[in-house]
């Protein structure tokens, strides 16, 4: 019943937030200045590899570590609810990119490139809010369990 593993995972997740926020800033800047199919591929790769693995650690590894630490009443689903919202935006982004690569130039009467940029921005904004929520709300809530053990 060790809490160390939980803390280790939370530290890792928080460190990843910092790294990924830097990456997001760079992507946001480049969406403005150098839109290209290659940039979009790079963004999708980042989402499919880094962000997906990050979410998996939260949904699976953290859940297991909490159980192993004897914490059974933390609502992990609430923490993971934000991932669904992100997934929906990713799905839409991928659909737009697929259309764009087929040579389709509009989406619902609007320029598809602008829609891709808009959707990618929406993803990044939602991701930033999600990281903030985790760091300010969910992670401190989990860390409280450690303090309670000494009460
Ligand atoms: Fe998350
Ligand atoms: Fe996270």
PDB file of C-alpha atoms and ligand atoms in Angstrom:
ATOM      1  CA  UNK A   1       0.000   0.000   0.000  1.00  0.00           C
ATOM      2  CA  UNK A   2       2.564   2.542  -1.104  1.00  0.00           C
ATOM      3  CA  UNK A   3       1.699   6.029  -2.260  1.00  0.00           C
ATOM      4  CA  UNK A   4       5.126   6.495  -3.856  1.00  0.00           C
ATOM      5  CA  UNK A   5       4.099   5.073  -7.217  1.00  0.00           C
ATOM      6  CA  UNK A   6       1.128   7.463  -7.360  1.00  0.00           C
ATOM      7  CA  UNK A   7       3.389  10.443  -6.661  1.00  0.00           C
ATOM      8  CA  UNK A   8       5.888   9.240  -9.226  1.00  0.00           C
ATOM      9  CA  UNK A   9       3.180   9.049 -11.894  1.00  0.00           C
ATOM     10  CA  UNK A  10       1.759  12.477 -10.998  1.00  0.00           C
ATOM     11  CA  UNK A  11       5.249  13.971 -11.228  1.00  0.00           C
ATOM     12  CA  UNK A  12       5.808  12.397 -14.610  1.00  0.00           C
ATOM     13  CA  UNK A  13       2.440  13.624 -15.885  1.00  0.00           C
ATOM     14  CA  UNK A  14       3.082  17.155 -14.653  1.00  0.00           C
ATOM     15  CA  UNK A  15       6.520  17.192 -16.296  1.00  0.00           C
ATOM     16  CA  UNK A  16       4.960  16.016 -19.547  1.00  0.00           C
ATOM     17  CA  UNK A  17       2.413  18.842 -19.343  1.00  0.00           C
ATOM     18  CA  UNK A  18       5.274  21.355 -19.337  1.00  0.00           C
ATOM     19  CA  UNK A  19       6.986  19.748 -22.326  1.00  0.00           C
ATOM     20  CA  UNK A  20       3.759  19.373 -24.301  1.00  0.00           C
ATOM     21  CA  UNK A  21       2.661  22.950 -23.617  1.00  0.00           C
ATOM     22  CA  UNK A  22       5.903  24.156 -25.187  1.00  0.00           C
ATOM     23  CA  UNK A  23       5.256  21.941 -28.191  1.00  0.00           C
ATOM     24  CA  UNK A  24       1.687  23.253 -28.433  1.00  0.00           C
ATOM     25  CA  UNK A  25       2.925  26.859 -28.373  1.00  0.00           C
ATOM     26  CA  UNK A  26       5.228  26.066 -31.253  1.00  0.00           C
ATOM     27  CA  UNK A  27       2.441  24.406 -33.233  1.00  0.00           C
ATOM     28  CA  UNK A  28       0.099  27.343 -32.625  1.00  0.00           C
ATOM     29  CA  UNK A  29       2.700  29.777 -33.893  1.00  0.00           C
ATOM     30  CA  UNK A  30       3.364  27.702 -36.994  1.00  0.00           C
ATOM     31  CA  UNK A  31      -0.339  27.285 -37.780  1.00  0.00           C
ATOM     32  CA  UNK A  32      -0.334  31.042 -38.334  1.00  0.00           C
ATOM     33  CA  UNK A  33       2.891  31.375 -40.222  1.00  0.00           C
ATOM     34  CA  UNK A  34       3.578  28.179 -42.112  1.00  0.00           C
ATOM     35  CA  UNK A  35       0.504  26.051 -42.697  1.00  0.00           C
ATOM     36  CA  UNK A  36       1.335  22.946 -44.721  1.00  0.00           C
ATOM     37  CA  UNK A  37       0.223  19.301 -44.996  1.00  0.00           C
ATOM     38  CA  UNK A  38       3.515  18.389 -43.299  1.00  0.00           C
ATOM     39  CA  UNK A  39       2.709  20.569 -40.294  1.00  0.00           C
ATOM     40  CA  UNK A  40      -0.699  18.919 -39.988  1.00  0.00           C
ATOM     41  CA  UNK A  41       0.909  15.481 -40.139  1.00  0.00           C
ATOM     42  CA  UNK A  42       3.332  16.534 -37.428  1.00  0.00           C
ATOM     43  CA  UNK A  43       0.448  17.705 -35.238  1.00  0.00           C
ATOM     44  CA  UNK A  44      -1.498  14.484 -35.764  1.00  0.00           C
ATOM     45  CA  UNK A  45       1.604  12.441 -34.978  1.00  0.00           C
ATOM     46  CA  UNK A  46       2.056  14.414 -31.747  1.00  0.00           C
ATOM     47  CA  UNK A  47      -1.575  13.729 -30.825  1.00  0.00           C
ATOM     48  CA  UNK A  48      -1.520  10.037 -31.735  1.00  0.00           C
ATOM     49  CA  UNK A  49       1.777   9.314 -30.020  1.00  0.00           C
ATOM     50  CA  UNK A  50       2.429  11.721 -27.158  1.00  0.00           C
ATOM     51  CA  UNK A  51      -1.038  12.838 -26.114  1.00  0.00           C
ATOM     52  CA  UNK A  52      -2.576   9.377 -26.522  1.00  0.00           C
ATOM     53  CA  UNK A  53       0.138   7.767 -24.394  1.00  0.00           C
ATOM     54  CA  UNK A  54      -0.184  10.529 -21.787  1.00  0.00           C
ATOM     55  CA  UNK A  55      -3.930   9.896 -21.547  1.00  0.00           C
ATOM     56  CA  UNK A  56      -3.349   6.130 -21.326  1.00  0.00           C
ATOM     57  CA  UNK A  57      -1.054   6.608 -18.320  1.00  0.00           C
ATOM     58  CA  UNK A  58      -3.791   8.655 -16.612  1.00  0.00           C
ATOM     59  CA  UNK A  59      -6.547   6.217 -17.439  1.00  0.00           C
ATOM     60  CA  UNK A  60      -4.682   2.972 -16.780  1.00  0.00           C
ATOM     61  CA  UNK A  61      -1.391   3.300 -14.899  1.00  0.00           C
ATOM     62  CA  UNK A  62      -2.642   5.934 -12.471  1.00  0.00           C
ATOM     63  CA  UNK A  63      -5.811   3.984 -11.833  1.00  0.00           C
ATOM     64  CA  UNK A  64      -3.824   0.836 -11.017  1.00  0.00           C
ATOM     65  CA  UNK A  65      -1.386   2.751  -8.784  1.00  0.00           C
ATOM     66  CA  UNK A  66      -4.308   4.307  -6.866  1.00  0.00           C
ATOM     67  CA  UNK A  67      -5.851   0.906  -6.292  1.00  0.00           C
ATOM     68  CA  UNK A  68      -2.508  -0.505  -5.186  1.00  0.00           C
ATOM     69  CA  UNK A  69      -2.176   2.368  -2.717  1.00  0.00           C
ATOM     70  CA  UNK A  70      -5.537   1.370  -1.278  1.00  0.00           C
ATOM     71  CA  UNK A  71      -7.367   4.420  -2.625  1.00  0.00           C
ATOM     72  CA  UNK A  72     -10.667   3.204  -3.941  1.00  0.00           C
ATOM     73  CA  UNK A  73     -12.925   6.235  -3.630  1.00  0.00           C
ATOM     74  CA  UNK A  74     -11.194   8.619  -6.037  1.00  0.00           C
ATOM     75  CA  UNK A  75     -13.363   9.283  -9.073  1.00  0.00           C
ATOM     76  CA  UNK A  76     -10.926   8.534 -11.904  1.00  0.00           C
ATOM     77  CA  UNK A  77     -13.747   8.783 -14.446  1.00  0.00           C
ATOM     78  CA  UNK A  78     -14.165  12.467 -13.638  1.00  0.00           C
ATOM     79  CA  UNK A  79     -10.479  12.993 -14.361  1.00  0.00           C
ATOM     80  CA  UNK A  80     -10.780  11.110 -17.621  1.00  0.00           C
ATOM     81  CA  UNK A  81     -13.980  12.739 -18.794  1.00  0.00           C
ATOM     82  CA  UNK A  82     -11.963  15.527 -20.408  1.00  0.00           C
ATOM     83  CA  UNK A  83     -10.291  12.998 -22.687  1.00  0.00           C
ATOM     84  CA  UNK A  84     -13.597  12.277 -24.379  1.00  0.00           C
ATOM     85  CA  UNK A  85     -14.020  15.925 -25.308  1.00  0.00           C
ATOM     86  CA  UNK A  86     -10.486  15.963 -26.704  1.00  0.00           C
ATOM     87  CA  UNK A  87     -11.136  12.743 -28.632  1.00  0.00           C
ATOM     88  CA  UNK A  88     -14.200  14.250 -30.286  1.00  0.00           C
ATOM     89  CA  UNK A  89     -12.183  17.224 -31.517  1.00  0.00           C
ATOM     90  CA  UNK A  90      -9.429  14.896 -32.771  1.00  0.00           C
ATOM     91  CA  UNK A  91     -11.993  12.851 -34.670  1.00  0.00           C
ATOM     92  CA  UNK A  92     -13.287  15.971 -36.390  1.00  0.00           C
ATOM     93  CA  UNK A  93      -9.758  17.187 -37.146  1.00  0.00           C
ATOM     94  CA  UNK A  94      -8.845  13.839 -38.715  1.00  0.00           C
ATOM     95  CA  UNK A  95     -11.983  13.877 -40.824  1.00  0.00           C
ATOM     96  CA  UNK A  96     -11.156  17.348 -42.139  1.00  0.00           C
ATOM     97  CA  UNK A  97      -7.557  16.356 -42.909  1.00  0.00           C
ATOM     98  CA  UNK A  98      -8.717  13.245 -44.730  1.00  0.00           C
ATOM     99  CA  UNK A  99     -11.047  15.355 -46.879  1.00  0.00           C
ATOM    100  CA  UNK A 100      -8.339  17.961 -47.445  1.00  0.00           C
ATOM    101  CA  UNK A 101      -5.901  15.290 -48.645  1.00  0.00           C
ATOM    102  CA  UNK A 102      -8.509  13.993 -51.067  1.00  0.00           C
ATOM    103  CA  UNK A 103      -8.562  17.431 -52.620  1.00  0.00           C
ATOM    104  CA  UNK A 104     -11.776  18.668 -51.040  1.00  0.00           C
ATOM    105  CA  UNK A 105     -11.530  22.455 -50.638  1.00  0.00           C
ATOM    106  CA  UNK A 106     -14.562  23.307 -48.508  1.00  0.00           C
ATOM    107  CA  UNK A 107     -16.326  22.092 -45.383  1.00  0.00           C
ATOM    108  CA  UNK A 108     -19.941  23.220 -44.950  1.00  0.00           C
ATOM    109  CA  UNK A 109     -19.312  25.989 -47.435  1.00  0.00           C
ATOM    110  CA  UNK A 110     -16.194  27.221 -45.670  1.00  0.00           C
ATOM    111  CA  UNK A 111     -12.561  27.018 -46.678  1.00  0.00           C
ATOM    112  CA  UNK A 112     -11.333  23.652 -45.422  1.00  0.00           C
ATOM    113  CA  UNK A 113      -7.841  24.864 -44.612  1.00  0.00           C
ATOM    114  CA  UNK A 114      -9.298  27.505 -42.312  1.00  0.00           C
ATOM    115  CA  UNK A 115     -11.482  24.844 -40.700  1.00  0.00           C
ATOM    116  CA  UNK A 116      -8.444  22.642 -40.079  1.00  0.00           C
ATOM    117  CA  UNK A 117      -6.584  25.524 -38.456  1.00  0.00           C
ATOM    118  CA  UNK A 118      -9.646  26.431 -36.389  1.00  0.00           C
ATOM    119  CA  UNK A 119     -10.128  22.846 -35.221  1.00  0.00           C
ATOM    120  CA  UNK A 120      -6.444  22.347 -34.389  1.00  0.00           C
ATOM    121  CA  UNK A 121      -6.555  25.572 -32.343  1.00  0.00           C
ATOM    122  CA  UNK A 122      -9.680  24.379 -30.568  1.00  0.00           C
ATOM    123  CA  UNK A 123      -7.890  21.145 -29.716  1.00  0.00           C
ATOM    124  CA  UNK A 124      -4.876  22.991 -28.295  1.00  0.00           C
ATOM    125  CA  UNK A 125      -7.032  25.367 -26.241  1.00  0.00           C
ATOM    126  CA  UNK A 126      -9.061  22.485 -24.824  1.00  0.00           C
ATOM    127  CA  UNK A 127      -5.869  20.552 -24.081  1.00  0.00           C
ATOM    128  CA  UNK A 128      -4.384  23.501 -22.191  1.00  0.00           C
ATOM    129  CA  UNK A 129      -7.574  23.892 -20.128  1.00  0.00           C
ATOM    130  CA  UNK A 130      -7.523  20.177 -19.436  1.00  0.00           C
ATOM    131  CA  UNK A 131      -3.912  20.226 -18.192  1.00  0.00           C
ATOM    132  CA  UNK A 132      -4.768  23.196 -15.966  1.00  0.00           C
ATOM    133  CA  UNK A 133      -7.775  21.403 -14.527  1.00  0.00           C
ATOM    134  CA  UNK A 134      -5.676  18.345 -13.753  1.00  0.00           C
ATOM    135  CA  UNK A 135      -2.888  20.308 -12.105  1.00  0.00           C
ATOM    136  CA  UNK A 136      -5.108  22.635 -10.106  1.00  0.00           C
ATOM    137  CA  UNK A 137      -7.943  20.331  -9.229  1.00  0.00           C
ATOM    138  CA  UNK A 138      -7.499  16.608  -9.779  1.00  0.00           C
ATOM    139  CA  UNK A 139      -3.831  16.070  -8.966  1.00  0.00           C
ATOM    140  CA  UNK A 140      -3.994  18.059  -5.672  1.00  0.00           C
ATOM    141  CA  UNK A 141      -7.125  16.085  -4.810  1.00  0.00           C
ATOM    142  CA  UNK A 142      -5.184  12.856  -5.227  1.00  0.00           C
ATOM    143  CA  UNK A 143      -2.215  14.160  -3.228  1.00  0.00           C
ATOM    144  CA  UNK A 144      -4.552  14.904  -0.310  1.00  0.00           C
ATOM    145  CA  UNK A 145      -4.898  11.178   0.242  1.00  0.00           C
ATOM    146  CA  UNK A 146      -1.223  11.079   1.157  1.00  0.00           C
ATOM    147  CA  UNK A 147      -1.637  13.794   3.801  1.00  0.00           C
ATOM    148  CA  UNK A 148      -4.732  12.171   5.257  1.00  0.00           C
ATOM    149  CA  UNK A 149      -2.716   9.069   6.067  1.00  0.00           C
ATOM    150  CA  UNK A 150      -0.837  10.992   8.746  1.00  0.00           C
ATOM    151  CA  UNK A 151      -3.876  12.576  10.365  1.00  0.00           C
TER     152      UNK A 151
HETATM  153 FE1  LIG B   1      -5.679  14.082 -18.991  1.00  0.00          FE
HETATM  154 FE1  LIG B   2      -2.551  15.156 -18.138  1.00  0.00          FE
END
